[in-house]
Short mmCIF file of C-alpha atoms in Angstrom, two decimals:
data_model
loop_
_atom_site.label_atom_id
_atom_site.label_comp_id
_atom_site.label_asym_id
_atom_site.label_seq_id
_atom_site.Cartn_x
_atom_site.Cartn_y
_atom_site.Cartn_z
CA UNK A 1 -4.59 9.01 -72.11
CA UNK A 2 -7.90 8.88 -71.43
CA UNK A 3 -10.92 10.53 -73.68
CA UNK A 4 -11.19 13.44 -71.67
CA UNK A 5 -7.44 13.88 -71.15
CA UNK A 6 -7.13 13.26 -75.05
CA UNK A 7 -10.39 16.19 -75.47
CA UNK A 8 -8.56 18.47 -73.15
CA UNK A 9 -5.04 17.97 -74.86
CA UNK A 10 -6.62 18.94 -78.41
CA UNK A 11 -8.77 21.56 -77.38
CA UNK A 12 -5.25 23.23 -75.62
CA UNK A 13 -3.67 22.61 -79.15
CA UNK A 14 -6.45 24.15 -81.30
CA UNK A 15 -6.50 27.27 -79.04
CA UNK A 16 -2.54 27.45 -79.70
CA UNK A 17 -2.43 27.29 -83.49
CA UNK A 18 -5.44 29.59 -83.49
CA UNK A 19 -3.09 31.97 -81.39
CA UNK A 20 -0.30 31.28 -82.98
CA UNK A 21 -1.69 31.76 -86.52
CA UNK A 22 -2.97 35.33 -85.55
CA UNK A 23 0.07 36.81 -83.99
CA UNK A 24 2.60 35.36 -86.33
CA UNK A 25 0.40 36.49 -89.43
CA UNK A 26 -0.88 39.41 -88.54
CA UNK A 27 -4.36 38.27 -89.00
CA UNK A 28 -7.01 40.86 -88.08
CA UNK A 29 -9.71 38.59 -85.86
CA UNK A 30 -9.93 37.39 -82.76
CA UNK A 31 -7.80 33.68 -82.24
CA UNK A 32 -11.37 32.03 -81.65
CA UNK A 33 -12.89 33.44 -84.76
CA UNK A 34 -10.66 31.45 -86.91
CA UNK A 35 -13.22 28.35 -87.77
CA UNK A 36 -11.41 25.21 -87.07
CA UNK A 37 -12.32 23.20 -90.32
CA UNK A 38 -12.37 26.56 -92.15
CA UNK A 39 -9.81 26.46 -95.24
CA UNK A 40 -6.74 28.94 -94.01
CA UNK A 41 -5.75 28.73 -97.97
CA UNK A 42 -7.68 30.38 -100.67
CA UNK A 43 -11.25 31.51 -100.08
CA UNK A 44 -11.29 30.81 -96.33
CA UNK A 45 -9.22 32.98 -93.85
CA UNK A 46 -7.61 34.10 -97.13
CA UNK A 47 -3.74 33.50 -96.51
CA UNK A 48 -1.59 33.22 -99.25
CA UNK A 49 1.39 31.22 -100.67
CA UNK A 50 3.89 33.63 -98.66
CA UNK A 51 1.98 33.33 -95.16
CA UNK A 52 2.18 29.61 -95.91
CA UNK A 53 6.40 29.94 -95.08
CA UNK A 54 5.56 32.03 -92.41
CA UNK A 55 3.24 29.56 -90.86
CA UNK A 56 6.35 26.53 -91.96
CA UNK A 57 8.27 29.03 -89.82
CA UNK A 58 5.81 29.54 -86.78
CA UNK A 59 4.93 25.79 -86.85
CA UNK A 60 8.89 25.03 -86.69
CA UNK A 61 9.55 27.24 -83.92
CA UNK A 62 6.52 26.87 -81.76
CA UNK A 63 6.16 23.27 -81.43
CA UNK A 64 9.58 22.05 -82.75
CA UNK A 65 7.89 20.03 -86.03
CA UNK A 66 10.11 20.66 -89.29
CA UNK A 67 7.75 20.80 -92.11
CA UNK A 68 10.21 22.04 -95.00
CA UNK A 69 11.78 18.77 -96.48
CA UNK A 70 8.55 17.94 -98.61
CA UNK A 71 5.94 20.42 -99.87
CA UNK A 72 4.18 17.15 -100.98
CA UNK A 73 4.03 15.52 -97.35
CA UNK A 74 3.63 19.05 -95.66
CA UNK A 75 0.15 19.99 -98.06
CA UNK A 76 -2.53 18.00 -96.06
CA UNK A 77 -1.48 19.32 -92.82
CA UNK A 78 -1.39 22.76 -94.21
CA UNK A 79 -5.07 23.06 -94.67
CA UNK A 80 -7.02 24.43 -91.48
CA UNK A 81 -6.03 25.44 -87.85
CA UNK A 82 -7.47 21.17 -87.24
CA UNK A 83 -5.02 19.56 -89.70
CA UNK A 84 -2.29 22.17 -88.06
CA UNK A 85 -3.18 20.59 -84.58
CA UNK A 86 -3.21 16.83 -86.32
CA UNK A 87 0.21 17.74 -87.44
CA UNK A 88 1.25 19.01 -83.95
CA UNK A 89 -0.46 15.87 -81.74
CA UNK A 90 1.35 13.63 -84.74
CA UNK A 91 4.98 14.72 -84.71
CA UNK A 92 5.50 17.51 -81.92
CA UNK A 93 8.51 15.75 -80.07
CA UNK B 1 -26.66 3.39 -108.31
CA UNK B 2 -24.28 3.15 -105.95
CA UNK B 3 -21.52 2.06 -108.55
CA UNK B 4 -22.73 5.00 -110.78
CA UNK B 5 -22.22 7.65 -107.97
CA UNK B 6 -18.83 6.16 -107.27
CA UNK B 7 -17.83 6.78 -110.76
CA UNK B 8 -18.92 10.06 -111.66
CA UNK B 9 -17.25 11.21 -107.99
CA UNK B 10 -13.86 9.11 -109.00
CA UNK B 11 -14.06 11.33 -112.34
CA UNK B 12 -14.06 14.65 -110.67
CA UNK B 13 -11.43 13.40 -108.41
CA UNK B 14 -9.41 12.64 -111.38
CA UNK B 15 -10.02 13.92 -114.59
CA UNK B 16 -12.77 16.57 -115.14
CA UNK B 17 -16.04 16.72 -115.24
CA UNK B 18 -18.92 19.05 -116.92
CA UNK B 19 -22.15 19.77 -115.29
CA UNK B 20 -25.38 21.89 -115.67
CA UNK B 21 -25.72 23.17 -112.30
CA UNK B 22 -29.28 22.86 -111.59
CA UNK B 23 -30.05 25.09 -108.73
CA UNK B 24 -28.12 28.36 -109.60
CA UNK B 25 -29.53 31.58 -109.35
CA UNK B 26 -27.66 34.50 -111.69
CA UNK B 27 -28.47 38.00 -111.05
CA UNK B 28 -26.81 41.20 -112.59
CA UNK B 29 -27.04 44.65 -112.25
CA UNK B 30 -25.19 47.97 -111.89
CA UNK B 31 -22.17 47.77 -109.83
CA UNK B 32 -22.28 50.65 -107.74
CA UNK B 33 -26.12 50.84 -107.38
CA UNK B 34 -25.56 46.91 -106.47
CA UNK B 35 -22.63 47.26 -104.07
CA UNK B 36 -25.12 49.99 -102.01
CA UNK B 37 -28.07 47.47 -101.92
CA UNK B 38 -26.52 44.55 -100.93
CA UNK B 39 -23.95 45.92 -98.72
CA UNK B 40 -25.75 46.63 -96.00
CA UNK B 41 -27.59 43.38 -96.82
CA UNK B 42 -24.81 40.61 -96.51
CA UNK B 43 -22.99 39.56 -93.83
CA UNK B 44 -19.61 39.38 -95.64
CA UNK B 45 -17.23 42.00 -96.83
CA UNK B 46 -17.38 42.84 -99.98
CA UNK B 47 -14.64 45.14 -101.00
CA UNK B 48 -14.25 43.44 -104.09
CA UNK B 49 -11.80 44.68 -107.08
CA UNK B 50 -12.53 44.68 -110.73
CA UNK B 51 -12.97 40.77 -111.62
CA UNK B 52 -12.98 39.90 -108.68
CA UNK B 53 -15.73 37.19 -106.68
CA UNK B 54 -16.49 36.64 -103.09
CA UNK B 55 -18.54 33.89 -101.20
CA UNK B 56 -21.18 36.14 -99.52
CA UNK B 57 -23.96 35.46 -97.00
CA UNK B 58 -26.87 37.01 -96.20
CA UNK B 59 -28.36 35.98 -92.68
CA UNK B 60 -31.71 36.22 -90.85
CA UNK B 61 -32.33 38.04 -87.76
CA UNK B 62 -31.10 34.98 -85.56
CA UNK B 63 -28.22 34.43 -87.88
CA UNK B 64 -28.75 31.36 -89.87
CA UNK B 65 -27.74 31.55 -93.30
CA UNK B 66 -30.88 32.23 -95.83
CA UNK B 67 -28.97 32.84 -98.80
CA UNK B 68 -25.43 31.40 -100.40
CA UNK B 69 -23.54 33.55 -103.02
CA UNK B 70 -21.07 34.40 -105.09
CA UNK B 71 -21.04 38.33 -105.53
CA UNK B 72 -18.35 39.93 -108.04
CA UNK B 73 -17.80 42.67 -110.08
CA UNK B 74 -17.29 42.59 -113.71
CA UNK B 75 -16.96 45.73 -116.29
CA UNK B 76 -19.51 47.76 -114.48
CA UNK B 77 -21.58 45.07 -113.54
CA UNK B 78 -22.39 43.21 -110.06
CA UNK B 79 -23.14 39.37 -110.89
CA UNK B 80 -24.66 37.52 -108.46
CA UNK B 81 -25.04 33.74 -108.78
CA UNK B 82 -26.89 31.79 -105.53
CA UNK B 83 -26.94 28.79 -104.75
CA UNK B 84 -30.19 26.74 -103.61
CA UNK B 85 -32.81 29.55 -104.42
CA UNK B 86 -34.45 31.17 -107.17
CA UNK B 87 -33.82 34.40 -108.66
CA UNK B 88 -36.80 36.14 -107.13
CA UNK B 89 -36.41 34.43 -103.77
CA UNK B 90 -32.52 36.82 -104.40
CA UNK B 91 -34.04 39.75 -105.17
CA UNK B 92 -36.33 39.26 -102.22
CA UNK B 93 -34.54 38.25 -99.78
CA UNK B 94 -31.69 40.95 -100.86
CA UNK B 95 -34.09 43.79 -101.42
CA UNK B 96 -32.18 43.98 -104.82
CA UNK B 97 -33.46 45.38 -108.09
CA UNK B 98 -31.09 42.81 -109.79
CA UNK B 99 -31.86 41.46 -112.56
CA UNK B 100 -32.12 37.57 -113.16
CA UNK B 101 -30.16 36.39 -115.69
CA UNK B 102 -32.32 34.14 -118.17
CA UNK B 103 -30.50 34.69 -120.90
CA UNK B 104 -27.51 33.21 -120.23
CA UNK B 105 -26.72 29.33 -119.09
CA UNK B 106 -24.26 27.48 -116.63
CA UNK B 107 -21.84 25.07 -117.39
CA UNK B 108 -19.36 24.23 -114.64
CA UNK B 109 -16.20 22.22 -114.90
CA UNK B 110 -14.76 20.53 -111.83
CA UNK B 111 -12.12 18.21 -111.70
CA UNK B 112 -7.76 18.55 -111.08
CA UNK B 113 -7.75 18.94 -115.17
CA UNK B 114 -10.32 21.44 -115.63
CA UNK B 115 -8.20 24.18 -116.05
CA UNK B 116 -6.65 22.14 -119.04
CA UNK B 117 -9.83 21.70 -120.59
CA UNK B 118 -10.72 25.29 -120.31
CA UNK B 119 -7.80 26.44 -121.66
CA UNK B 120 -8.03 24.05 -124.60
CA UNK B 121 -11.44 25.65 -125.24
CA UNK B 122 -10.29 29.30 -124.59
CA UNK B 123 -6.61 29.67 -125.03
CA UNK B 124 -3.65 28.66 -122.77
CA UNK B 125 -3.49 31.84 -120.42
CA UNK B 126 -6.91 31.13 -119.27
CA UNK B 127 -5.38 28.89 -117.27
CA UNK B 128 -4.10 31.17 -115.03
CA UNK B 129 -6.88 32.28 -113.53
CA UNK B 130 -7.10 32.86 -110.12
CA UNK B 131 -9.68 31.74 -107.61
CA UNK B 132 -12.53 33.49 -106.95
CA UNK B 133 -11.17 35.95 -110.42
CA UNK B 134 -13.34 36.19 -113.46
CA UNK B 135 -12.77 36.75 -117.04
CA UNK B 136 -14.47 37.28 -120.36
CA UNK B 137 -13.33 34.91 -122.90
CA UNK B 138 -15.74 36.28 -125.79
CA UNK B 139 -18.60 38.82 -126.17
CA UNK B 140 -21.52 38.03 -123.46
CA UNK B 141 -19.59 34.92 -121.45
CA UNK B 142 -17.87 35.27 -118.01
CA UNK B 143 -16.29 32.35 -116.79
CA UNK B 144 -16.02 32.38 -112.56
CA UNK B 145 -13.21 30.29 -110.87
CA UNK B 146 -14.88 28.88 -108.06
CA UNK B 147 -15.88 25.33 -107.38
CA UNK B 148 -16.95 23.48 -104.56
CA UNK B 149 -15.84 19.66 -104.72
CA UNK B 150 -12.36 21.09 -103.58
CA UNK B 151 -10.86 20.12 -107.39
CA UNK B 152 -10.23 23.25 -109.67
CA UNK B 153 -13.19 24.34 -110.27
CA UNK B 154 -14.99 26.98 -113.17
CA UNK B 155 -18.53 28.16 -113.78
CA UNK B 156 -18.89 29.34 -117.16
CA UNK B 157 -21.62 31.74 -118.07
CA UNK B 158 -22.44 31.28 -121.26
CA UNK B 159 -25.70 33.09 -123.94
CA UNK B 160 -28.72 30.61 -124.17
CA UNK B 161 -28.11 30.66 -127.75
CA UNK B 162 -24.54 29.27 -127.43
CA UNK B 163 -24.61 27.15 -125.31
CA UNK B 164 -25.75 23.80 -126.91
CA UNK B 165 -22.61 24.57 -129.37
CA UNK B 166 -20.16 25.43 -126.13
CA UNK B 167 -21.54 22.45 -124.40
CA UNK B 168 -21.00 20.37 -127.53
CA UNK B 169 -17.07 21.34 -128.09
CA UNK B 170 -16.64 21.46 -124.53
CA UNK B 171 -17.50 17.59 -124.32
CA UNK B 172 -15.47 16.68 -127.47
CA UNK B 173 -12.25 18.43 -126.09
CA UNK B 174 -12.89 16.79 -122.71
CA UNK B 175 -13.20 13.60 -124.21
CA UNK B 176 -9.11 13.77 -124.65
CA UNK B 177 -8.89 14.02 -120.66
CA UNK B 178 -11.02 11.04 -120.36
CA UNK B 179 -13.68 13.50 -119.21
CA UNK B 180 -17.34 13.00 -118.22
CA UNK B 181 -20.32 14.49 -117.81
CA UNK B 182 -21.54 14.56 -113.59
CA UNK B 183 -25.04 14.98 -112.27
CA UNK B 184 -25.49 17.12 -109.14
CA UNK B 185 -26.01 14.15 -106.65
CA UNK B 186 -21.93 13.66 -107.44
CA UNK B 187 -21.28 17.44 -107.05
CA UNK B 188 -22.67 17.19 -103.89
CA UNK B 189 -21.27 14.23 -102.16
CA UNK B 190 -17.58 16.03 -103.22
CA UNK B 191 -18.76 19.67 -101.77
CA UNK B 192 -19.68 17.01 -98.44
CA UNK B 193 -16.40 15.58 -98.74
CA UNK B 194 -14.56 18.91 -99.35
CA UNK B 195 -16.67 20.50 -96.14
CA UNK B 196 -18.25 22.81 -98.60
CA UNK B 197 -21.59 24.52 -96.82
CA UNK B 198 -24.77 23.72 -98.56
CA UNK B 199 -27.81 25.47 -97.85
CA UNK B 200 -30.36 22.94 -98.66
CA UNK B 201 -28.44 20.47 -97.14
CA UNK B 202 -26.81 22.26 -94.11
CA UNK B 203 -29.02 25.19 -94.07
CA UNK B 204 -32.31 23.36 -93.04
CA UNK B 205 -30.99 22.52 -89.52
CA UNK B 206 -31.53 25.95 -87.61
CA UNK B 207 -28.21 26.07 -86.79
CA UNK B 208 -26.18 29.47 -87.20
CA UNK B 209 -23.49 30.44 -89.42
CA UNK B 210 -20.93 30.52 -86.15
CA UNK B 211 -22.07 27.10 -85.01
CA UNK B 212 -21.57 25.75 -89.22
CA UNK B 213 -17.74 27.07 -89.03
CA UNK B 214 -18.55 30.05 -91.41
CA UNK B 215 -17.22 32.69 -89.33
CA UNK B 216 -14.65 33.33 -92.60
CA UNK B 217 -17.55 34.25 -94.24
CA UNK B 218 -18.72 37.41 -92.01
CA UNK B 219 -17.62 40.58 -91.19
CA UNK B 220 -18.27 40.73 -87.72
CA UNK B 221 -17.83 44.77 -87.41
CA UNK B 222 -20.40 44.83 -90.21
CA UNK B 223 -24.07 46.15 -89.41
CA UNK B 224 -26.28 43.85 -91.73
CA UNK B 225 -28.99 41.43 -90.68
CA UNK B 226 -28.17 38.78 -88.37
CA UNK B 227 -24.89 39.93 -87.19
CA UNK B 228 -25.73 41.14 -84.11
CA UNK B 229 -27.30 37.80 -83.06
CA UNK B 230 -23.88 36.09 -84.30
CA UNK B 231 -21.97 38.79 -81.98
CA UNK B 232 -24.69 37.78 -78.73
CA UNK B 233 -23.54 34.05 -79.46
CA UNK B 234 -19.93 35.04 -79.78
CA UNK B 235 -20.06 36.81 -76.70
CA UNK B 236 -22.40 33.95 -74.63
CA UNK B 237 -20.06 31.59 -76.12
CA UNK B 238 -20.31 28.65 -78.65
CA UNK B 239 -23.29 26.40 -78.25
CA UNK B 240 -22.95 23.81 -80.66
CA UNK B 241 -20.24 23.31 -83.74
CA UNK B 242 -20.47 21.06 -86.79
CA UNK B 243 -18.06 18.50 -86.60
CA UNK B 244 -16.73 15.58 -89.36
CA UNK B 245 -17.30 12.03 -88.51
CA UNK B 246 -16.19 8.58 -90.20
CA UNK B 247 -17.96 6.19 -89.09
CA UNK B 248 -18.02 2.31 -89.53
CA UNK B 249 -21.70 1.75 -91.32
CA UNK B 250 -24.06 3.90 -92.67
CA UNK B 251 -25.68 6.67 -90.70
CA UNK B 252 -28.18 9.23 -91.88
CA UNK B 253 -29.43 12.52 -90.63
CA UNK B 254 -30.96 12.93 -87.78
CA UNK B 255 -28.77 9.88 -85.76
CA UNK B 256 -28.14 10.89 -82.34
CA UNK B 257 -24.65 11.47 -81.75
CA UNK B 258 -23.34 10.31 -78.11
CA UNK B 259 -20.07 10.09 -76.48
CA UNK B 260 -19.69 8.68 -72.92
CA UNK B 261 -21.72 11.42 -71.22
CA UNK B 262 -24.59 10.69 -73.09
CA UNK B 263 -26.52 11.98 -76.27
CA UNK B 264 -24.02 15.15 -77.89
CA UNK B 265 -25.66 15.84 -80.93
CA UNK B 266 -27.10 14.69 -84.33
CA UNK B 267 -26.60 14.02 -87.82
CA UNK B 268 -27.18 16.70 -90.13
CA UNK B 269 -25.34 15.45 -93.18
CA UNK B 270 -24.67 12.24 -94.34
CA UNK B 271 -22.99 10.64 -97.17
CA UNK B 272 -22.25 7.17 -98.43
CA UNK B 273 -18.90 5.03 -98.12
CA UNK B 274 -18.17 4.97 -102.67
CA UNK B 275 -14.22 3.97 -101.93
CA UNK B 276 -14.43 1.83 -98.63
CA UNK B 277 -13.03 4.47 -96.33
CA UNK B 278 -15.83 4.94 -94.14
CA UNK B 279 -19.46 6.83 -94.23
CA UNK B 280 -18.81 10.02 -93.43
CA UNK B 281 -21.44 12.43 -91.49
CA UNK B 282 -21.31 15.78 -90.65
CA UNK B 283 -22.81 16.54 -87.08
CA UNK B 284 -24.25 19.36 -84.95
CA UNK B 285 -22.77 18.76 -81.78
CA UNK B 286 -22.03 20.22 -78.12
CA UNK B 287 -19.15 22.76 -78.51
CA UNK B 288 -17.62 21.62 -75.61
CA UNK B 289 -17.06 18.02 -77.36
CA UNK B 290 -17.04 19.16 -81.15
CA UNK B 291 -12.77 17.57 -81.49
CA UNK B 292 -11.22 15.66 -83.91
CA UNK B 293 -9.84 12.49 -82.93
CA UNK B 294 -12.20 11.34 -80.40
CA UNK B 295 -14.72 8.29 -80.41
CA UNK B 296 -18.61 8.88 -80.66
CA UNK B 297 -21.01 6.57 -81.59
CA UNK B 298 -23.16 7.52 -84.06
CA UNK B 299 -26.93 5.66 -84.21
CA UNK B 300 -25.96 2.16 -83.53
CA UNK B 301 -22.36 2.39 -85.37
CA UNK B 302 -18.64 3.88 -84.28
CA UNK B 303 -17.48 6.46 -85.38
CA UNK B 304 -14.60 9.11 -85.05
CA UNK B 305 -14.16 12.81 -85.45
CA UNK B 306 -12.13 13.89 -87.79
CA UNK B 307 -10.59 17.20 -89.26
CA UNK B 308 -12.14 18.05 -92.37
CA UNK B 309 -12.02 18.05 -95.09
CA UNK B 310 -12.33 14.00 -95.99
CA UNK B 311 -10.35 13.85 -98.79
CA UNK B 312 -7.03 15.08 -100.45
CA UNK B 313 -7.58 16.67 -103.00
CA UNK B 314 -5.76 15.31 -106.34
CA UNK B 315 -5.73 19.47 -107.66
CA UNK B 316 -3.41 20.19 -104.06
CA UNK B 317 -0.72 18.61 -106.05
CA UNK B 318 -1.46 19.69 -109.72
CA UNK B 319 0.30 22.88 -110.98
CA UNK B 320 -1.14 24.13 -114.43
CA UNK B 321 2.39 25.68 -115.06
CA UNK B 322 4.14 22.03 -114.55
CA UNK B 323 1.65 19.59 -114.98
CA UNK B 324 -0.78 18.11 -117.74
CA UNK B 325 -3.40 15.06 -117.81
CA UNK B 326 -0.98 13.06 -120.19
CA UNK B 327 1.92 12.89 -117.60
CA UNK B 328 -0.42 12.97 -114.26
CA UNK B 329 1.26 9.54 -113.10
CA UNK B 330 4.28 11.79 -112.56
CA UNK B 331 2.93 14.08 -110.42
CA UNK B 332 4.20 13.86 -106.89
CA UNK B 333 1.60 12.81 -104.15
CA UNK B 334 1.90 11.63 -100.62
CA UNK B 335 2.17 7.60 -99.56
CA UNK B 336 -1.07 6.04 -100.10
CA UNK B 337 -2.33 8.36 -102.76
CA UNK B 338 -2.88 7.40 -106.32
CA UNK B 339 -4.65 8.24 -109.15
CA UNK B 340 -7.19 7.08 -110.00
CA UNK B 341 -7.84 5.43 -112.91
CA UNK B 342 -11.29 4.30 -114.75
CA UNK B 343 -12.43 0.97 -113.97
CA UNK B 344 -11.46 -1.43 -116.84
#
């Protein structure tokens, strides 16, 4: 894949979790106003330990990677909408 | 220097850590009478409940942060505590009759065991505080959890005339976690590392608080100062976005940034490789190109972007319910993560 191809390919992926993270938690802003690097946990877009299973869910059914065998393997992917998409370009099959 | 840094940063990655923050503004005054000042002031929501704190901004007219707070109410009160300016330079900027706060003192405590150490100062429950929640443990001190190295993290407000003693028993009972007192150049490489905004260190680069991923922090349908600049840019579309970089030497700021087409951007933030992981800079660069996982080169070294933050933080895994410094080699952590221990 080439460096544009690879720039295309994780812009497309970071527009999807931003997408996917407001229609699957309900979140009241627009998909682009959720800051990339922003925390989603916490102080940052605010979500909380029971839209974290939600977004297990969403992440599951969306892209077809299981997160739920290890809370201690799924926690640095769980951060912001760019360790989502790290997850997703990782293990998406 | 160097190996001095790298130790008081290893502590607050693994033990904790006490500091006198030296560039923190605290402010009180009436809550209500403070809500209707600064609300139409700040660029951020503040719906707050009763204990509880929010990280606030207020913006200038072409939306670039100008001040950094915490805002929260406590017993009647609004406390204010800002980062980077003075107390007047607050009240002016905010138009606030708030009054600055010199009779009281700072001490924070950062680290994945500060909780443990507050609650052997205070009692057990304080411990389950949560963030951004505040509490009174005695007459006249309000402890804030907040923190910005990305480790639990408390800011404890204590009377001038106390706070040599709290200080004092603080350190002792610290001692037992293998504790340390931190100067602020180690606060601030974590807050780097943890992609915490700074506003003397990201705030000097004329860049606004869309293009520094702060969007969390405003209230777009808001009418204060600033925000209808940020909606213009929304609606023209991003210019430029920060972006994390590790790179393979040292960089500083103001390094050009380039990919293939050319020059993309610049260094605004820099900071120095302490574990031998790579230098890691934080760059204002084209929106277009502002990706993780891409190469750049960055002055005359490689680099690549990154998603931030740059590092795990040891307090993702700690659970004050479950856990305790004594037994931290139990707790679970991914492959390649340890804990760090002091240099023998």
């Amino acid at each position: 894949m080439t460096d544009e191809e690879q720039l295309s390919h994780r812009a497309a992926t970071v527009e999807r979790i931003q997408r996917m993270l407001v229609e699957h938690l309900y979140l009241e802003v627009e998909p682009r106003d959720l800051d990339p690097d922003a925390p989603l946990f916490g102080s940052g877009h605010g979500l909380d330990s029971i839209d974290a299973v939600e977004l297990v869910v969403a992440i599951e059914n969306q892209f077809g990677v299981r997160l739920q065998e290890s809370r201690v393997l799924s926690v640095p992917y769980l951060r912001t909408v760019n360790t989502l998409a790290d997850l997703v370009l990782e293990k998406a099959p | 220097m160097r190996d001095a840094l790298r130790d008081e940063v290893a502590a607050v990655r693994r033990s904790v850590v006490l500091s006198r923050p030296d560039a923190l503004a605290v402010l009180r005054t009436d809550a209500d009478d403070g809500l209707r000042t600064l609300g139409p002031r700040l660029a951020t929501n503040l719906d707050l409940r009763e204990a509880q704190f929010r990280q606030a901004l207020a913006l200038d007219d072409a939306g670039r942060p100008l001040v950094d707070l915490l805002v929260g109410t406590f017993r009647g009160a609004l406390h204010v505590l800002a980062d980077a300016v003075d107390a007047a330079t607050v009240s002016d900027a905010l138009g606030a009759g708030a009054e600055a706060r010199d009779d009281v003192a700072v001490i924070g405590l950062d680290g994945p065991f500060a909780w443990e150490l507050l609650g052997a100062w205070d009692t057990p429950t304080a411990i389950g505080l949560p963030y951004l929640s505040a509490y009174s443990p005695r007459d006249g001190t309000l402890v804030v959890r907040s923190g910005r190295t990305g480790e639990y993290g408390y800011l404890l407000l204590v009377p001038r005339t106390e706070v040599e003693d709290v200080w004092a028993d603080l350190s002792r009972r610290a001692a037992a976690l293998d504790g340390r007192v931190v100067g602020s150049e180690a606060l601030r490489h974590c807050s780097l590392e943890n992609w915490v905004f700074d506003l003397r260190r990201d705030g000097v680069h004329g860049l606004d608080a869309l293009e520094l991923q702060l969007t969390w922090r405003l209230d777009l349908n808001k009418d204060a100062v600033g925000l209808g600049a940020i909606r213009a840019h929304r609606t023209a579309g991003l210019r430029r976005r920060i972006l994390a970089l590790d790179a393979d030497g040292p960089v500083g700021v103001g390094d050009p940034v380039r990919d293939r087409s050319g020059v993309v951007g610049a260094v605004i933030a820099a900071a120095p490789d302490l574990e031998g992981l790579g230098h890691r800079a934080v760059a204002a660069v084209d929106a277009r190109t502002a990706h993780a996982g891409l190469p750049f080169e960055v002055g005359d070294h490689r680099a690549r972007s990154r998603s931030a933050p740059f590092v795990l933080n040891r307090s993702l895994f700690v659970n004050p319910q479950r856990h305790a410094w004594v037994t931290r080699h139990e707790i679970e952590v991914p492959p390649g993560v340890s804990w760090p221990d002091p240099t023998p």
